[in-house]
Amino acid sequence: MSNYILPLMVLGIVLYGIFKKVDMYDVFIDGSKEGFKMAFTIFPNLLAMIVSVNILIDSGFLEFVINLLLPVLKVPIEVISLAIMRPISGNATLALLNTIYTKYGVDSFYGLLSSTIQGCTDTTFYVIALYYGSIGIKNTRYALKTSLLADFVGITASLMICYFLFS
Amino acid sequence: MKINETILNSTKISLELLLQIFPVVALWLGIASIASASGLLEKLANALTKVLGPLFPDIPKGHVSLSYIASNIIANVFGLGSAATPFGLKAMSSLQELNEDKKTASRSMITFTTINTSGVTIIPTTIIALRILYGSKNPTATVLATILATSLSTLSGLFFDYLYRRKHE
């Protein structure tokens, strides 16, 4: 069903535009040009975020945190890593999902748990850097704090819900 | 040392990411401006004002930023991440028009990014596609769990947003 939503959305917008006699092509080109400007404005933010996130991952700091949590939570190291990386890096979580799916099985408990964690929240750091960076905001006040707390609730809830539903 | 490689590789990764999202953003901004010129976005906003209005009290009635916020949320709810980002960026730039201090995030911006980062969804398309790719016998097995978890995350996000806002203002 979700395969049809995208084309239907585009079709609906275009049909409504025809109905309202919008100068479709010119309007489209003008809007699209804005994407060009936007891409140039967001690139430095993207660059800064990705370089610092990757340094954080490869410096071994996250490994240190994960090893601290390992004895407390009784789930495999890959799942803990996924939970910690989820708000930080989209690429890293996809790599971890790949490991979990192949090592434990996509329909195993850990496979189901990881799928839920992956789906329940977004890459918070990426969204914050991109969205605020695109309009030149330097002071994001409490934006990161609220989002990370919500991520924490979502991931903890995923754990509990999966234990309740799947084990 | 590995870290040297990381630093240099990251620059390449960020350019790849930009090249990945840029064409999609350009396409959707074009389509979004058709929806905006035809008045469709405005209609959408009016329909959703009742639900979203109370969360964004400092957005004037009928202001275009609310329609972009609504479009972004709708795209996310149906798992259309690629369509959601351009709407989100437009929402931010129109919220910036209302913002008094251009260097500091407004309360509506924070409420919006909180909803957005908590990943509101009904059909987690990406994860279903991934599960199919890895040969799952039941690719939609986690949909219910995901909806429950993401709802809790969004609701708690709004709650934390409220708490911090009271602390800051």
XYZ file of C-alpha atoms in Angstrom:
336
model
C 0.000 0.000 0.000
C 2.751 2.425 0.955
C 4.180 1.959 -2.550
C 1.252 3.951 -3.932
C 1.386 6.891 -1.563
C 4.271 8.702 -3.237
C 2.949 8.597 -6.821
C -0.566 9.400 -5.606
C 0.726 12.412 -3.709
C 2.539 13.746 -6.791
C -0.480 13.029 -9.003
C -2.832 14.729 -6.578
C -0.672 17.857 -6.381
C -0.290 18.089 -10.172
C -4.000 17.483 -10.854
C -4.989 20.117 -8.328
C -2.504 22.499 -9.957
C -4.084 21.904 -13.385
C -7.517 22.413 -11.873
C -6.422 25.738 -10.353
C -4.670 26.761 -13.630
C -1.222 27.120 -12.076
C 1.673 27.939 -14.418
C 3.061 24.521 -13.527
C 6.456 24.379 -15.221
C 7.659 27.841 -14.167
C 6.510 27.327 -10.612
C 8.272 23.983 -10.465
C 11.551 25.435 -11.791
C 11.436 28.328 -9.350
C 10.850 26.021 -6.412
C 13.522 23.637 -7.578
C 16.090 26.452 -7.830
C 15.620 27.018 -4.147
C 16.918 23.495 -3.617
C 20.185 24.610 -5.183
C 20.615 27.458 -2.727
C 19.623 25.179 0.099
C 22.204 22.560 -0.833
C 25.014 25.126 -0.639
C 23.829 26.439 2.723
C 23.526 23.033 4.339
C 26.781 21.511 3.084
C 29.115 23.043 5.724
C 26.763 21.825 8.475
C 26.645 18.381 6.983
C 30.427 18.287 6.697
C 31.036 19.455 10.262
C 28.572 16.969 11.679
C 29.754 13.940 9.731
C 33.449 14.549 10.390
C 32.892 14.981 14.130
C 30.523 12.011 14.416
C 32.967 9.744 12.609
C 35.846 10.899 14.788
C 33.717 10.150 17.837
C 32.968 6.644 16.552
C 36.526 5.755 15.561
C 38.204 7.332 18.585
C 36.950 4.394 20.652
C 34.960 6.563 23.061
C 31.656 4.926 22.170
C 33.216 1.481 22.519
C 34.212 2.466 26.038
C 30.639 3.512 26.904
C 29.205 0.364 25.317
C 31.533 -1.867 27.323
C 30.386 -0.154 30.508
C 26.749 -0.917 29.661
C 27.326 -4.486 28.495
C 27.176 -6.208 31.926
C 24.086 -4.196 32.969
C 21.856 -4.849 29.968
C 21.568 -8.464 28.967
C 21.548 -7.971 25.200
C 24.355 -8.510 22.661
C 26.928 -5.785 22.103
C 25.620 -5.070 18.591
C 22.154 -4.245 19.938
C 23.539 -1.889 22.608
C 25.677 -0.225 19.966
C 22.618 0.171 17.756
C 20.638 1.786 20.578
C 23.454 4.250 21.295
C 24.238 4.993 17.647
C 20.628 5.390 16.525
C 20.362 9.157 17.237
C 23.980 9.801 16.172
C 24.638 8.190 12.806
C 22.400 6.755 10.083
C 25.237 5.001 8.276
C 26.588 3.336 11.412
C 23.155 2.008 12.424
C 22.561 0.516 8.986
C 25.898 -1.292 9.228
C 24.964 -2.570 12.707
C 21.538 -3.723 11.504
C 23.254 -5.665 8.760
C 25.445 -7.422 11.347
C 22.517 -8.194 13.661
C 20.280 -9.513 10.854
C 22.977 -11.803 9.476
C 24.371 -12.953 12.831
C 21.150 -13.537 14.813
C 18.549 -13.693 12.017
C 16.085 -11.042 10.914
C 13.156 -12.830 12.622
C 15.024 -13.657 15.835
C 14.241 -11.730 19.024
C 17.269 -9.480 18.540
C 16.343 -8.976 14.894
C 12.849 -7.859 15.887
C 14.160 -5.678 18.710
C 16.659 -3.951 16.414
C 13.994 -3.361 13.767
C 11.811 -1.686 16.389
C 14.654 0.479 17.712
C 15.562 1.486 14.163
C 11.966 2.432 13.315
C 10.987 4.209 16.521
C 13.184 7.270 16.147
C 15.160 9.351 13.681
C 18.825 10.351 13.405
C 18.479 13.259 15.828
C 21.931 14.841 15.368
C 21.521 14.831 11.611
C 18.081 16.488 11.699
C 19.140 19.120 14.243
C 22.347 20.008 12.367
C 20.589 20.097 9.010
C 17.414 21.930 10.001
C 18.950 24.612 12.221
C 22.045 24.914 10.038
C 19.977 25.545 6.915
C 18.582 28.785 8.389
C 21.764 29.921 10.145
C 20.677 29.372 13.728
C 23.631 29.179 16.118
C 21.855 28.804 19.430
C 19.489 25.810 19.441
C 18.645 26.260 23.155
C 17.003 23.098 24.540
C 16.284 21.488 21.128
C 18.932 18.761 21.363
C 18.104 17.944 24.989
C 14.375 17.376 24.386
C 15.032 15.338 21.253
C 17.641 13.115 22.899
C 15.418 12.531 25.934
C 12.588 11.537 23.578
C 14.982 9.153 21.799
C 15.923 7.637 25.137
C 12.246 7.082 25.998
C 11.576 5.576 22.550
C 14.498 3.166 22.728
C 13.728 2.101 26.305
C 10.080 1.617 25.289
C 11.190 -0.503 22.312
C 13.088 -2.788 24.683
C 10.136 -3.232 27.026
C 7.532 -3.586 24.276
C 9.620 -6.193 22.457
C 10.165 -8.219 25.625
C 6.403 -8.122 26.170
C 5.400 -8.926 22.563
C 8.096 -11.229 21.250
C 9.623 -13.266 24.078
C 46.513 5.539 12.241
C 42.850 4.867 11.638
C 41.734 8.331 12.715
C 43.611 10.006 9.826
C 41.713 7.886 7.373
C 38.457 8.651 9.183
C 38.911 12.402 8.930
C 39.627 12.326 5.205
C 36.968 9.730 4.421
C 34.307 11.696 6.307
C 34.638 14.619 3.913
C 33.931 12.261 1.034
C 30.965 10.735 2.874
C 29.418 14.146 3.501
C 29.718 15.088 -0.172
C 28.098 11.773 -1.133
C 25.303 12.424 1.323
C 24.768 15.891 -0.126
C 24.658 14.490 -3.664
C 22.154 11.926 -2.436
C 19.745 14.365 -0.842
C 20.212 17.404 -3.086
C 18.347 16.136 -6.205
C 15.497 14.864 -4.061
C 15.265 18.173 -2.237
C 15.250 20.069 -5.553
C 12.524 17.799 -6.949
C 10.301 18.036 -3.890
C 10.730 21.773 -3.499
C 9.538 22.084 -7.102
C 6.499 19.914 -6.410
C 5.885 21.674 -3.108
C 5.814 25.057 -4.836
C 3.115 23.752 -7.197
C 1.123 22.688 -4.150
C 1.751 26.074 -2.607
C 0.827 28.089 -5.751
C -2.393 26.133 -6.226
C -3.466 26.766 -2.638
C -3.359 23.081 -1.747
C -0.853 23.589 1.067
C -3.040 26.277 2.581
C -6.040 23.937 2.550
C -3.984 21.254 4.220
C -2.871 23.686 6.876
C -6.417 24.798 7.583
C -7.496 21.194 7.984
C -4.682 20.477 10.411
C -4.772 23.758 12.307
C -7.129 22.315 14.897
C -4.669 19.550 15.745
C -1.357 21.341 15.295
C -2.420 24.876 16.227
C -2.333 24.381 20.010
C 1.208 22.967 19.767
C 2.385 26.068 17.897
C 0.546 28.965 19.537
C 2.912 31.651 18.227
C 2.281 30.848 14.544
C -0.421 33.227 13.206
C -3.547 31.535 11.807
C -3.172 30.490 8.177
C 0.602 31.140 8.090
C 2.362 28.970 5.515
C 4.833 27.479 8.009
C 2.041 25.402 9.520
C 1.298 23.826 6.126
C 4.950 22.878 5.698
C 5.030 21.431 9.200
C 1.863 19.458 8.411
C 3.298 18.210 5.102
C 6.516 17.162 6.822
C 4.632 15.247 9.510
C 2.345 13.577 6.945
C 5.327 12.503 4.829
C 7.038 11.099 7.927
C 3.922 9.319 9.117
C 3.720 7.433 5.827
C 7.423 6.659 5.908
C 8.366 8.961 3.015
C 11.605 10.240 4.494
C 12.833 11.679 1.199
C 9.742 13.856 0.826
C 9.782 14.836 4.475
C 13.186 16.562 4.504
C 12.446 19.292 1.902
C 9.134 20.097 3.621
C 10.993 20.219 6.923
C 13.596 22.627 5.546
C 10.837 24.848 4.129
C 9.067 24.740 7.476
C 12.242 25.928 9.183
C 12.815 28.814 6.767
C 9.231 30.019 7.089
C 9.444 29.727 10.886
C 12.598 31.829 10.651
C 10.514 34.629 9.069
C 8.464 34.768 12.267
C 11.522 34.494 14.500
C 12.653 37.692 16.190
C 16.198 36.636 17.040
C 17.580 35.119 13.810
C 20.487 33.407 15.586
C 18.400 31.676 18.245
C 15.864 28.873 17.876
C 12.234 29.875 18.450
C 9.882 27.802 20.590
C 7.964 26.608 17.519
C 11.162 25.461 15.841
C 12.074 23.386 18.863
C 8.601 21.842 19.120
C 8.793 21.023 15.423
C 12.253 19.409 15.512
C 11.245 17.491 18.636
C 8.269 15.940 16.824
C 10.429 15.329 13.773
C 13.395 13.669 15.499
C 11.150 11.405 17.549
C 10.292 9.759 14.236
C 6.491 9.823 14.155
C 5.436 7.002 11.851
C 2.591 4.643 11.009
C 4.227 2.752 8.177
C 7.942 2.312 8.846
C 8.707 1.745 5.132
C 12.495 1.773 5.416
C 12.577 -0.932 8.031
C 9.981 -3.078 6.227
C 12.045 -2.827 3.028
C 15.201 -3.773 4.941
C 13.487 -6.756 6.556
C 12.286 -7.970 3.150
C 15.821 -7.545 1.811
C 17.183 -9.808 4.566
C 14.593 -12.496 3.814
C 12.201 -12.003 6.731
C 9.195 -14.365 6.813
C 7.145 -11.597 8.393
C 8.533 -8.199 7.368
C 5.749 -6.227 9.047
C 6.128 -8.065 12.382
C 7.477 -5.002 14.171
C 4.995 -2.416 12.869
C 2.805 -2.458 15.982
C 5.793 -2.361 18.331
C 7.257 0.524 16.328
C 4.032 2.523 16.408
C 3.777 2.068 20.187
C 7.421 2.982 20.806
C 7.419 5.987 18.492
C 4.164 7.325 19.979
C 5.669 7.154 23.452
C 8.788 8.848 22.172
C 6.839 11.666 20.466
C 4.552 12.225 23.450
C 7.448 12.295 25.889
C 9.290 14.639 23.512
C 6.376 17.078 23.639
C 6.329 16.743 27.415
C 10.070 17.494 27.744
C 9.628 20.363 25.291
C 6.957 21.808 27.576
C 9.099 21.368 30.699
C 12.220 22.960 29.217
C 10.224 25.806 27.686
C 8.819 26.677 31.095
C 12.308 26.557 32.559
C 13.717 28.830 29.839
C 10.972 31.436 29.651
